[in-house]
CSV table of C-alpha atoms and ligand atoms in Angstrom, one decimal:
chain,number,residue,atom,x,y,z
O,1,UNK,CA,-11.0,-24.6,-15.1
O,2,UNK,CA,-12.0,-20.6,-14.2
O,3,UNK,CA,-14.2,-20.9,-11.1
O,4,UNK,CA,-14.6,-17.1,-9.7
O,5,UNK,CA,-16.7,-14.1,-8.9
O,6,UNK,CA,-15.5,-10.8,-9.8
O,7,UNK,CA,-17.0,-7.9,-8.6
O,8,UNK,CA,-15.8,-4.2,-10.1
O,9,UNK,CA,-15.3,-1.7,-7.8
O,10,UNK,CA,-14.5,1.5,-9.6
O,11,UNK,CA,-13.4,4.9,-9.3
O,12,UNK,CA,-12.3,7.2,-12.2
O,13,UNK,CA,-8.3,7.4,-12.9
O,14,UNK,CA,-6.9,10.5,-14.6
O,15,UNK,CA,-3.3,9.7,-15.3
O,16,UNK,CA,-0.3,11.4,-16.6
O,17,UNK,CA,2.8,14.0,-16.3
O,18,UNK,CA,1.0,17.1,-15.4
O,19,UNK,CA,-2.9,15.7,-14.7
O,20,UNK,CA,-2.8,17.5,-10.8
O,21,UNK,CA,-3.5,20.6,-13.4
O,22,UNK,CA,-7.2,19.0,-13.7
O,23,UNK,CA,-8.0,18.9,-10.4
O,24,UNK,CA,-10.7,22.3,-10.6
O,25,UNK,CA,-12.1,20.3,-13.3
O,26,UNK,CA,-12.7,16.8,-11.1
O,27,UNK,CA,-13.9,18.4,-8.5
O,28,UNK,CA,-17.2,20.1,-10.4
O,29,UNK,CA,-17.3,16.5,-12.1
O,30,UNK,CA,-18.4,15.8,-8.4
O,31,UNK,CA,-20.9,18.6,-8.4
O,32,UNK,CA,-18.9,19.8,-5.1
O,33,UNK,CA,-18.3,23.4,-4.0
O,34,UNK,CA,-15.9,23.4,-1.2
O,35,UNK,CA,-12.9,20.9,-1.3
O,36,UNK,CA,-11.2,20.2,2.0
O,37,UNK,CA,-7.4,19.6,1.1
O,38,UNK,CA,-5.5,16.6,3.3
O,39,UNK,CA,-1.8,15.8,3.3
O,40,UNK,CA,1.1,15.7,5.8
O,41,UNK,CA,3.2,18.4,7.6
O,42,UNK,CA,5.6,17.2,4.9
O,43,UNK,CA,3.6,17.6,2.0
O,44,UNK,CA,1.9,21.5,2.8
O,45,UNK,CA,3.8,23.2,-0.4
O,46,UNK,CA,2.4,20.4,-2.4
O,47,UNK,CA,-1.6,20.9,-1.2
O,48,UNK,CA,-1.0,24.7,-0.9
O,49,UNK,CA,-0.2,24.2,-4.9
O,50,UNK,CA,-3.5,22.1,-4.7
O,51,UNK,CA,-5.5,24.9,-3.4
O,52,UNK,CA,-4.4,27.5,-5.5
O,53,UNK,CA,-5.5,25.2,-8.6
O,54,UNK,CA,-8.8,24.8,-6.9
O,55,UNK,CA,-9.3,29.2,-5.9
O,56,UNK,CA,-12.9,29.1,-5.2
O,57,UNK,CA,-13.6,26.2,-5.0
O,58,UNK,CA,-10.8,25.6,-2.0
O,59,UNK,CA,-11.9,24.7,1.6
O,60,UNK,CA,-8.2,25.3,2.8
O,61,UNK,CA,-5.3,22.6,4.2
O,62,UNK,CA,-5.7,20.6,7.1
O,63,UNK,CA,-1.9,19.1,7.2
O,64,UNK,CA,-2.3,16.8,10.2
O,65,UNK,CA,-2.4,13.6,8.3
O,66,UNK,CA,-0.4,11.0,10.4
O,67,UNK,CA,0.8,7.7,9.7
O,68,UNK,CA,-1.8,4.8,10.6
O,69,UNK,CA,-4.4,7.2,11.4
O,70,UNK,CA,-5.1,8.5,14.8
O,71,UNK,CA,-8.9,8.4,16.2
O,72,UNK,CA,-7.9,12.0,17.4
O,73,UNK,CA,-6.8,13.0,13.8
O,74,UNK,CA,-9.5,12.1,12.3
O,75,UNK,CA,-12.1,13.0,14.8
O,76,UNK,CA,-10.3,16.9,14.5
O,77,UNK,CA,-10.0,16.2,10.9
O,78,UNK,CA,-14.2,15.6,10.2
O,79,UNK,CA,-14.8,18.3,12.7
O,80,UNK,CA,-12.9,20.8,10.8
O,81,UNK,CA,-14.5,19.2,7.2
O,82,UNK,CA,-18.1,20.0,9.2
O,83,UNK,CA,-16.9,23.7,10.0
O,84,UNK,CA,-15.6,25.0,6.6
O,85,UNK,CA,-18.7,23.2,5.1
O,86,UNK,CA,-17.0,20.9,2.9
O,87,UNK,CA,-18.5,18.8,0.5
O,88,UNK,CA,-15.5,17.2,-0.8
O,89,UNK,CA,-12.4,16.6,0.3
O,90,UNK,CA,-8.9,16.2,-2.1
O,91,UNK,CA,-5.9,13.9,-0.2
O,92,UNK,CA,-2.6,14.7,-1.8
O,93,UNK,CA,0.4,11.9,-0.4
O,94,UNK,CA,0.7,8.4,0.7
O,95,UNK,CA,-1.3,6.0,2.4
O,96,UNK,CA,-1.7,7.8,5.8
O,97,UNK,CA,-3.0,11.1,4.1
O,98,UNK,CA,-5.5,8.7,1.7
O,99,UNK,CA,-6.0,7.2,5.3
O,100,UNK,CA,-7.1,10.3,6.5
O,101,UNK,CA,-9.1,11.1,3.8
O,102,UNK,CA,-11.0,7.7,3.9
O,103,UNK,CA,-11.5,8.1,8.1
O,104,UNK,CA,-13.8,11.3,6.9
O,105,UNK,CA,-15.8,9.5,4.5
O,106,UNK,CA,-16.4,6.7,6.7
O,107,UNK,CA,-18.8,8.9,9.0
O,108,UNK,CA,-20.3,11.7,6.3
O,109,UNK,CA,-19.7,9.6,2.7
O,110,UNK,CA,-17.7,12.8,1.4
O,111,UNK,CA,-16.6,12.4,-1.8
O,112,UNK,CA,-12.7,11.5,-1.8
O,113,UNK,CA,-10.4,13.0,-4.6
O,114,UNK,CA,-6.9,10.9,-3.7
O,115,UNK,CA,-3.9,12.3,-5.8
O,116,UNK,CA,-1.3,9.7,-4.2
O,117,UNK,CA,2.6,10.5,-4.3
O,118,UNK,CA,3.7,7.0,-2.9
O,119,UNK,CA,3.2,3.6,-4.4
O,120,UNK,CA,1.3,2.5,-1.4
O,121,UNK,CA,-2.1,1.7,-3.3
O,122,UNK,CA,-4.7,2.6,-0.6
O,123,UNK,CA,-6.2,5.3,-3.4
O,124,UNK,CA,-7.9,2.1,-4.7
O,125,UNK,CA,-9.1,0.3,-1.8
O,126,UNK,CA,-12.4,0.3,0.1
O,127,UNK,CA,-9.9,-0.7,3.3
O,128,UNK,CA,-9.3,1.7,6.2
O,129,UNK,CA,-7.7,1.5,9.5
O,130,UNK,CA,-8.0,3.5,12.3
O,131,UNK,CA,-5.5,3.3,15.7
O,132,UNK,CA,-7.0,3.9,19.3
O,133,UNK,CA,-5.8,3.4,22.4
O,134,UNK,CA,-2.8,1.8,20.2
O,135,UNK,CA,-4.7,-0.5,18.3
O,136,UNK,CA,-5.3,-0.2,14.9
O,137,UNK,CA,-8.3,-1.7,13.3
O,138,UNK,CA,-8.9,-2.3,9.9
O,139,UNK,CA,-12.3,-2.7,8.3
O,140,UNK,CA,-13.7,-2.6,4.2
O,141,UNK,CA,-16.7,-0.1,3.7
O,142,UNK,CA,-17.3,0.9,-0.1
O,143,UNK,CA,-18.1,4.4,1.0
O,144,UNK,CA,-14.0,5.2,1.5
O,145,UNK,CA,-12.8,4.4,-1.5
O,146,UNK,CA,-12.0,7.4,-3.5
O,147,UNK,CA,-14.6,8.5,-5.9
O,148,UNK,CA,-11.3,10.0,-8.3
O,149,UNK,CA,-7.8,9.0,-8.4
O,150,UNK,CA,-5.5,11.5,-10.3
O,151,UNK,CA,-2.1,9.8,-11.0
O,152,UNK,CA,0.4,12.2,-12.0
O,153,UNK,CA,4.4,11.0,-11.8
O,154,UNK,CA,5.4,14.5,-11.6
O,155,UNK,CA,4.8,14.3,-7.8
O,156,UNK,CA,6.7,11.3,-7.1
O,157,UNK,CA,9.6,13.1,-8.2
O,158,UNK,CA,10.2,14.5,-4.8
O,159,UNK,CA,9.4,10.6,-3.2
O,160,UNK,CA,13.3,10.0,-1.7
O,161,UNK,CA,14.7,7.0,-3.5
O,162,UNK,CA,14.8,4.9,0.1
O,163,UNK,CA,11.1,5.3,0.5
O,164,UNK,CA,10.3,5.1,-3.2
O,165,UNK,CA,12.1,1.6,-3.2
O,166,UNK,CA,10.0,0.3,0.1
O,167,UNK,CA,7.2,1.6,-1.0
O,168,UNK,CA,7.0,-0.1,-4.4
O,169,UNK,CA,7.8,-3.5,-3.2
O,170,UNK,CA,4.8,-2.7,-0.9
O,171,UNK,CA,2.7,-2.7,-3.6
O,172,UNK,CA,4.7,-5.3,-5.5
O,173,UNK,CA,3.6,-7.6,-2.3
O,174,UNK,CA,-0.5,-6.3,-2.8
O,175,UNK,CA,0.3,-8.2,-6.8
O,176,UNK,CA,2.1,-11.3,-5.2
O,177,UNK,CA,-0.4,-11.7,-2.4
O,178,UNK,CA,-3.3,-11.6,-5.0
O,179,UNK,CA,-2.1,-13.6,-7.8
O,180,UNK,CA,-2.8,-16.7,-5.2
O,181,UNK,CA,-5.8,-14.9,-3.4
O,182,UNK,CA,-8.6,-17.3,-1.8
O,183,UNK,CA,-10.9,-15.2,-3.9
O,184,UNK,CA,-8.5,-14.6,-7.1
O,185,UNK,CA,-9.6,-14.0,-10.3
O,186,UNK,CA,-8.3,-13.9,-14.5
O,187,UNK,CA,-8.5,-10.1,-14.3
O,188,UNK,CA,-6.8,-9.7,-11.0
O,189,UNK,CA,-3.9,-12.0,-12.2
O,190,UNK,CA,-3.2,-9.8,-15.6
O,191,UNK,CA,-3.5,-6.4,-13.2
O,192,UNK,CA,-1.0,-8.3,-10.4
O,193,UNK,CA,1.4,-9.9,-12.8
O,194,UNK,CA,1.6,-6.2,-14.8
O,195,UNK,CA,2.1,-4.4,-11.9
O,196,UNK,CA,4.6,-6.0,-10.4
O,197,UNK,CA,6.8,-6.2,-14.1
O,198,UNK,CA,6.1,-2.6,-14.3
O,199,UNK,CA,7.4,-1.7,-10.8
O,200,UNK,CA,10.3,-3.9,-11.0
O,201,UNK,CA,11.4,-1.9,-14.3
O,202,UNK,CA,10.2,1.5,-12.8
O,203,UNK,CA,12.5,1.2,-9.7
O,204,UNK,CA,15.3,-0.2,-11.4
O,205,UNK,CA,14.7,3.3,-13.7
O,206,UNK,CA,14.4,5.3,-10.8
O,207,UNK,CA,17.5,3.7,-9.4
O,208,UNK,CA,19.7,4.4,-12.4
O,209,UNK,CA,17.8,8.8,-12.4
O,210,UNK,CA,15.9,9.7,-9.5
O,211,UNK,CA,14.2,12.2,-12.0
O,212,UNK,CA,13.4,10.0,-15.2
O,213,UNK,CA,9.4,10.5,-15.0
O,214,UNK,CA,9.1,7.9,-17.7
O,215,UNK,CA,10.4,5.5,-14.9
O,216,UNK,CA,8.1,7.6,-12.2
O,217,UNK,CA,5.1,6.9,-14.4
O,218,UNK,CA,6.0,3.3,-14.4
O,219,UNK,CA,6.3,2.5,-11.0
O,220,UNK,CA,2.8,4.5,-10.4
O,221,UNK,CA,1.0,2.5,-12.8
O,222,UNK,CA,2.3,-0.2,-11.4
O,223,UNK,CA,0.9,1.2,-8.0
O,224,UNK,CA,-2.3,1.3,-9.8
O,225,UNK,CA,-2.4,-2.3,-10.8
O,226,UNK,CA,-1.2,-3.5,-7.4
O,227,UNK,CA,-3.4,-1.4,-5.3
O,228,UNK,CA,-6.4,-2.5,-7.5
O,229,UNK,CA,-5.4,-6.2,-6.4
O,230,UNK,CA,-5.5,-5.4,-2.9
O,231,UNK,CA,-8.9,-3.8,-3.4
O,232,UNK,CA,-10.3,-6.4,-4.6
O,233,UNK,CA,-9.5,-9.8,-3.1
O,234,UNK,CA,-8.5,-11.0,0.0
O,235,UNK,CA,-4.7,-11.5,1.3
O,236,UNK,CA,-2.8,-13.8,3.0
O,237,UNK,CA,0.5,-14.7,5.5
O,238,UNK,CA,2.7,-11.8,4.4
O,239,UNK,CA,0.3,-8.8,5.0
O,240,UNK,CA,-0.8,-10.4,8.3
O,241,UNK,CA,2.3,-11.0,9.3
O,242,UNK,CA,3.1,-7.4,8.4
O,243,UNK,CA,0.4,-5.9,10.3
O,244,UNK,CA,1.5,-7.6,13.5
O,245,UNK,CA,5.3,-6.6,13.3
O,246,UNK,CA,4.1,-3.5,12.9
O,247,UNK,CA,1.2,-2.4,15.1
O,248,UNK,CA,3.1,-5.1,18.0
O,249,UNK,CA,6.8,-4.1,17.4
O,250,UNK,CA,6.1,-0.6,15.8
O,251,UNK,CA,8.1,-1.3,12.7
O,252,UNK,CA,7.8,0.7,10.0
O,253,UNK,CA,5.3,0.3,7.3
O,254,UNK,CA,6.4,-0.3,4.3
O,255,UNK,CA,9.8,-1.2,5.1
O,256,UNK,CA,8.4,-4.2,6.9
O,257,UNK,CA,6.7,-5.9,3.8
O,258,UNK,CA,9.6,-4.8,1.7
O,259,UNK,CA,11.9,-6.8,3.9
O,260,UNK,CA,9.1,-9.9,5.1
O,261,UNK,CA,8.0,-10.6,1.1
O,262,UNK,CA,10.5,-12.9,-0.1
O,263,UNK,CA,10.4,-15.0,2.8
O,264,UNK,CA,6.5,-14.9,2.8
O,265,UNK,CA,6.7,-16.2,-0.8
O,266,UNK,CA,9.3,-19.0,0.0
O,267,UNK,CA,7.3,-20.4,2.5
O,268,UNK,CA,4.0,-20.2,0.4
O,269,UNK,CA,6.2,-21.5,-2.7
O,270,UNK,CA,4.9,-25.2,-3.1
O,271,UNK,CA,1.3,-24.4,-2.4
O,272,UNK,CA,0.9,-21.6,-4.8
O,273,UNK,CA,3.4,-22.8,-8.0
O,274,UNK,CA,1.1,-21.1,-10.3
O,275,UNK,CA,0.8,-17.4,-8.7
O,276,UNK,CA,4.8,-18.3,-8.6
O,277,UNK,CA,5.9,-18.6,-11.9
O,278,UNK,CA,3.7,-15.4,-12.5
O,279,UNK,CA,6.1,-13.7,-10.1
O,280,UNK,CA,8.7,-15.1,-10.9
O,281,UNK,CA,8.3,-14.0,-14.8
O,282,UNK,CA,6.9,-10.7,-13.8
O,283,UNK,CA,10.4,-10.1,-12.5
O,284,UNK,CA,12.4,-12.0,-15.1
O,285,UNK,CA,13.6,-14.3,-12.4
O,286,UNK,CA,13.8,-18.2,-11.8
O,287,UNK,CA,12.0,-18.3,-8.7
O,288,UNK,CA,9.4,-15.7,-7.1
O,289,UNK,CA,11.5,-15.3,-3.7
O,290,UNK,CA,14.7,-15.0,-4.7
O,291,UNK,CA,13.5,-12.7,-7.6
O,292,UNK,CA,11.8,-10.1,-4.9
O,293,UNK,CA,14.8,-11.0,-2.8
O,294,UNK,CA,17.3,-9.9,-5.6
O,295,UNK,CA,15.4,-7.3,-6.3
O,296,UNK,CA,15.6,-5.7,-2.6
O,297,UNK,CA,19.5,-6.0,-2.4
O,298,UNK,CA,19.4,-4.5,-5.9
O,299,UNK,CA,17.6,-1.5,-4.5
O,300,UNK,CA,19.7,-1.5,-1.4
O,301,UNK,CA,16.4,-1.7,0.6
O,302,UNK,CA,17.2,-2.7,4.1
O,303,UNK,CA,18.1,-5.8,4.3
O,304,UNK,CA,16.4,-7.4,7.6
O,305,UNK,CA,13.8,-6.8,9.7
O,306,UNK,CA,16.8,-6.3,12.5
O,307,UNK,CA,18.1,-3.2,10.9
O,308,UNK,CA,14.5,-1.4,11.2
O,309,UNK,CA,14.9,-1.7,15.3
O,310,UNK,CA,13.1,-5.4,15.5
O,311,UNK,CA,14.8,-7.3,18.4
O,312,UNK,CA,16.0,-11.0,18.3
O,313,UNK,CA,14.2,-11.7,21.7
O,314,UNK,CA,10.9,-10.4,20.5
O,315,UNK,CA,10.7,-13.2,17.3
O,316,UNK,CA,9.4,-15.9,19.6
O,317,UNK,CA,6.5,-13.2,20.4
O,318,UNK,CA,5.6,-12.3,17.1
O,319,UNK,CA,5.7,-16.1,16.2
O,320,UNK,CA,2.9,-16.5,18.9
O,321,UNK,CA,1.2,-13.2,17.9
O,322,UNK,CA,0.9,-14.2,13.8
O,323,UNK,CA,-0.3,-18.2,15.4
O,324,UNK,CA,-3.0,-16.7,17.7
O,325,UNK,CA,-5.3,-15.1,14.9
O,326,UNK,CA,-5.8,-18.0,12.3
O,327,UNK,CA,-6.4,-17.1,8.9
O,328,UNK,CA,-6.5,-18.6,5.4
O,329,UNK,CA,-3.0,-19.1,3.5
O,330,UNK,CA,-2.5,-21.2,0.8
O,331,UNK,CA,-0.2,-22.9,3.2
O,332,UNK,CA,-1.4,-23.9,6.6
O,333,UNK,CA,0.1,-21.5,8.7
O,334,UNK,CA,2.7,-23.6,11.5
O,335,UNK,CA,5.5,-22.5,14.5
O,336,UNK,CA,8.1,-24.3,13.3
O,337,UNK,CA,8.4,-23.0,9.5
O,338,UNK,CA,6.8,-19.7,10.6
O,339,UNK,CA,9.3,-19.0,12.7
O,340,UNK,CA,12.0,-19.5,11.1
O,341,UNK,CA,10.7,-17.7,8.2
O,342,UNK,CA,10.9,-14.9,11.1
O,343,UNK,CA,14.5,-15.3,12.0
O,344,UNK,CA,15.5,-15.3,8.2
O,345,UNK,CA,13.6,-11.7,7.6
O,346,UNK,CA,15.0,-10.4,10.6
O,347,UNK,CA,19.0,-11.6,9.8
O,348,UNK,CA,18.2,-10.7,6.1
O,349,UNK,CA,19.4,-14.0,4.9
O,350,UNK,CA,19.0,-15.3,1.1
O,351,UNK,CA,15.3,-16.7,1.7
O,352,UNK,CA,15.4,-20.8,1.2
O,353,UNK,CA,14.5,-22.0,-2.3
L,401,NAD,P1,3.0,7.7,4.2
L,401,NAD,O1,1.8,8.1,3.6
L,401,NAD,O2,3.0,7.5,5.7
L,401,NAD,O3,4.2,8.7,3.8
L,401,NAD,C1,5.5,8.6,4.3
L,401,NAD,C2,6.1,9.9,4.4
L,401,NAD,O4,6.5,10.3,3.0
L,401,NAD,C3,5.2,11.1,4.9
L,401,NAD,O5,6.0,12.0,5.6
L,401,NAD,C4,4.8,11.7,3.6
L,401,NAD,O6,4.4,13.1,3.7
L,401,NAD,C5,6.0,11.6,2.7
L,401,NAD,N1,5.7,11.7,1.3
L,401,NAD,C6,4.8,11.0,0.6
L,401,NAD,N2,4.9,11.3,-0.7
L,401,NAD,C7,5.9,12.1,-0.9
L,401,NAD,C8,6.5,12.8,-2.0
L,401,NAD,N3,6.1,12.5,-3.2
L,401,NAD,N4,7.5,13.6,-1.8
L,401,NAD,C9,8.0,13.8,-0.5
L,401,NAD,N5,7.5,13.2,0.6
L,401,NAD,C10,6.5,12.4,0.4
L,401,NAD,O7,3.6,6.3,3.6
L,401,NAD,P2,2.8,5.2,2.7
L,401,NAD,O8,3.8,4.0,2.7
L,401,NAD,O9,2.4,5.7,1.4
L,401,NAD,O10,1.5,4.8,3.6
L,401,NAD,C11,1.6,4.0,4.7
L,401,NAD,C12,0.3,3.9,5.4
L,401,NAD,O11,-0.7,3.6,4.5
L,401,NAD,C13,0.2,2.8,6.5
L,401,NAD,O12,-0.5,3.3,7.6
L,401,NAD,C14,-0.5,1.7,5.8
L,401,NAD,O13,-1.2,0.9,6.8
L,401,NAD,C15,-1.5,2.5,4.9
L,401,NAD,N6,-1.9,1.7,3.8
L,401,NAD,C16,-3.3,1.5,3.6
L,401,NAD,C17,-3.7,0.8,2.6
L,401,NAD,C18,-5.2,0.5,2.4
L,401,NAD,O14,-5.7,-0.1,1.5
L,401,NAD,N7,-6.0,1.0,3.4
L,401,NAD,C19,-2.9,0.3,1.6
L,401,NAD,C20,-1.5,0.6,1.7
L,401,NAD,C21,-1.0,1.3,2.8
């Protein structure tokens, strides 16, 4: 029987091949004047392209974004907003420049525009994290999340297939976490179990024609979907034990949950069947971890946690690390299973069924 709350959180979406061509128009849908533009060293030509759209209405680049966000970053990044009297500020990239963006409205509300190029999904979260002193710490204020979200595949286009695999699966493990979320819900199950069928077909397009933007435009609604989920209910073992590979071992981001998702979802297999046969048929598979699992070797993601610079000696640590911090899981959380869920993701073996 459906026992839930469900609380909205919204923010408009302008999707489609071509939409960063409305950006002039979003930003007077704000009633702002000066847009500050965020994105990566990487990503300048794009947000220069984004500031010529805007002409007048253009506060310039700031192209410091980082990944995980550095206090520093963001402390020059708000002073900067404060000095070219911005009133709005547009993030063009992934989750570190969305990052960014949301580390500025934290402390003055700006209004964020997010135009995301990864699959990451922080565009539709109220979540932020911000590292100092090599700690990063996470937190869920409604003033971060972006006020507009333009979607446009056209950008992804340039994602490199290696990161546009790890990211998706990223996302794909936002769906699988929610679909047996504490705090789950009917509509957060159709958005998880959609997103992660259209990112499964998406970067099996993309796979087949870097360049297909009919596949692009899949795997960035799936983005959508997924990121939704993440916004709006609560997750479990695999992004925990995600964030303490990586802020403890420095792993990378999304590589991490790309490789750590299957075996998450084999040991929460029992306890969740019904979030598992959602999975499972979202992928066209038999079983949720080895669908994800095939999926990754399919991709030619990489295949263990050992090949991203994780050392064998170091499991026993992270095993402590992930025990010290409880935290709900649909399977109580133990050292024996736990860690050798960790010596299979860092080997890379088939996860158990
Ligand atoms: P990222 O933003 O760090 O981007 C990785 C690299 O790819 C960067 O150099 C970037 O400039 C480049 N790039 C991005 N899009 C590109 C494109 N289309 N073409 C060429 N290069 C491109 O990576 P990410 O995985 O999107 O984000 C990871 C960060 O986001 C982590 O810090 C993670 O914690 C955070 N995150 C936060 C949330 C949240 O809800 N707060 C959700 C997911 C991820």
């Amino acid at each position: 029987m459906y026992d839930f709350v469900y609380t909205p959180q919204s923010s408009r979406v302008i999707f489609g091949a071509g939409a960063l061509a409305r950006v002039a128009d979003e930003v007077h849908a704000l009633g702002a004047k000066k847009a500050l533009i965020l994105c990566t060293p990487e990503q300048e030509a794009q947000a220069m392209k984004v500031s010529d759209l805007l002409g007048p209405l253009s506060a310039g680049v700031f192209a410091e974004a980082k990944m995980h966000v550095p206090i520093e970053t963001a402390r020059r990044a708000r002073d900067h907003a404060r000095s070219v009297g911005a009133d709005c500020a547009v993030a063009i990239g992934g989750g570190s420049t969305v990052g960014l963006g949301k580390a500025i409205a934290l402390e003055s509300s700006l209004p964020i525009i997010a135009i995301p190029t990864t699959y990451a999904g922080s565009e539709m979260t109220p979540i932020y994290g911000l590292t100092e002193d090599g700690l990063k710490r996470t937190g869920r204020d409604p003033r971060v999340l972006p006020k507009t979200v333009i979607y446009d595949p056209m950008l992804s286009l340039s994602l490199p297939l290696g990161l546009s695999f790890v990211s998706g699966l990223n996302a794909i493990a936002h769906a699988a976490e929610g679909l047996y979320a504490r705090d789950g819900n009917p509509i957060m199950s159709l958005m998880a179990e959609d997103g992660i069928r259209a990112l499964a077909a998406g970067l099996r397009g993309i796979k087949t024609d870097p360049r297909n933007l009919s596949a692009r435009g899949d795997c960035l609604y799936g983005a959508w979907m997924c990121g939704s989920v993440l916004g709006h209910v609560g997750m479990a073992l695999h992004h925990k034990l995600c964030h303490t590979l990586g802020g403890s071992f420095n792993l990378p981001h999304a590589e991490t949950h790309a490789i750590v998702l299957p075996h998450a979802l084999a040991y929460n297999s029992d306890a969740a069947p019904d979030a598992m046969l959602r999975i499972a048929r979202a992928l066209g598979s038999e079983s949720a971890a080895l669908g994800v699992f095939e999926l990754g070797r399919e991709l030619e993601i990489p295949s263990g946690l050992r090949e991203i610079g994780m050392k064998e000696s170091d499991l026993d640590r992270a095993c402590e690390l992930a025990l010290s911090n409880p935290y709900w899981n649909p399977r109580p959380i133990e050292r024996e299973p736990l860690r050798s869920l960790l010596q299979g993701a860092w080997s890379g073996s088939r996860p158990p069924m």
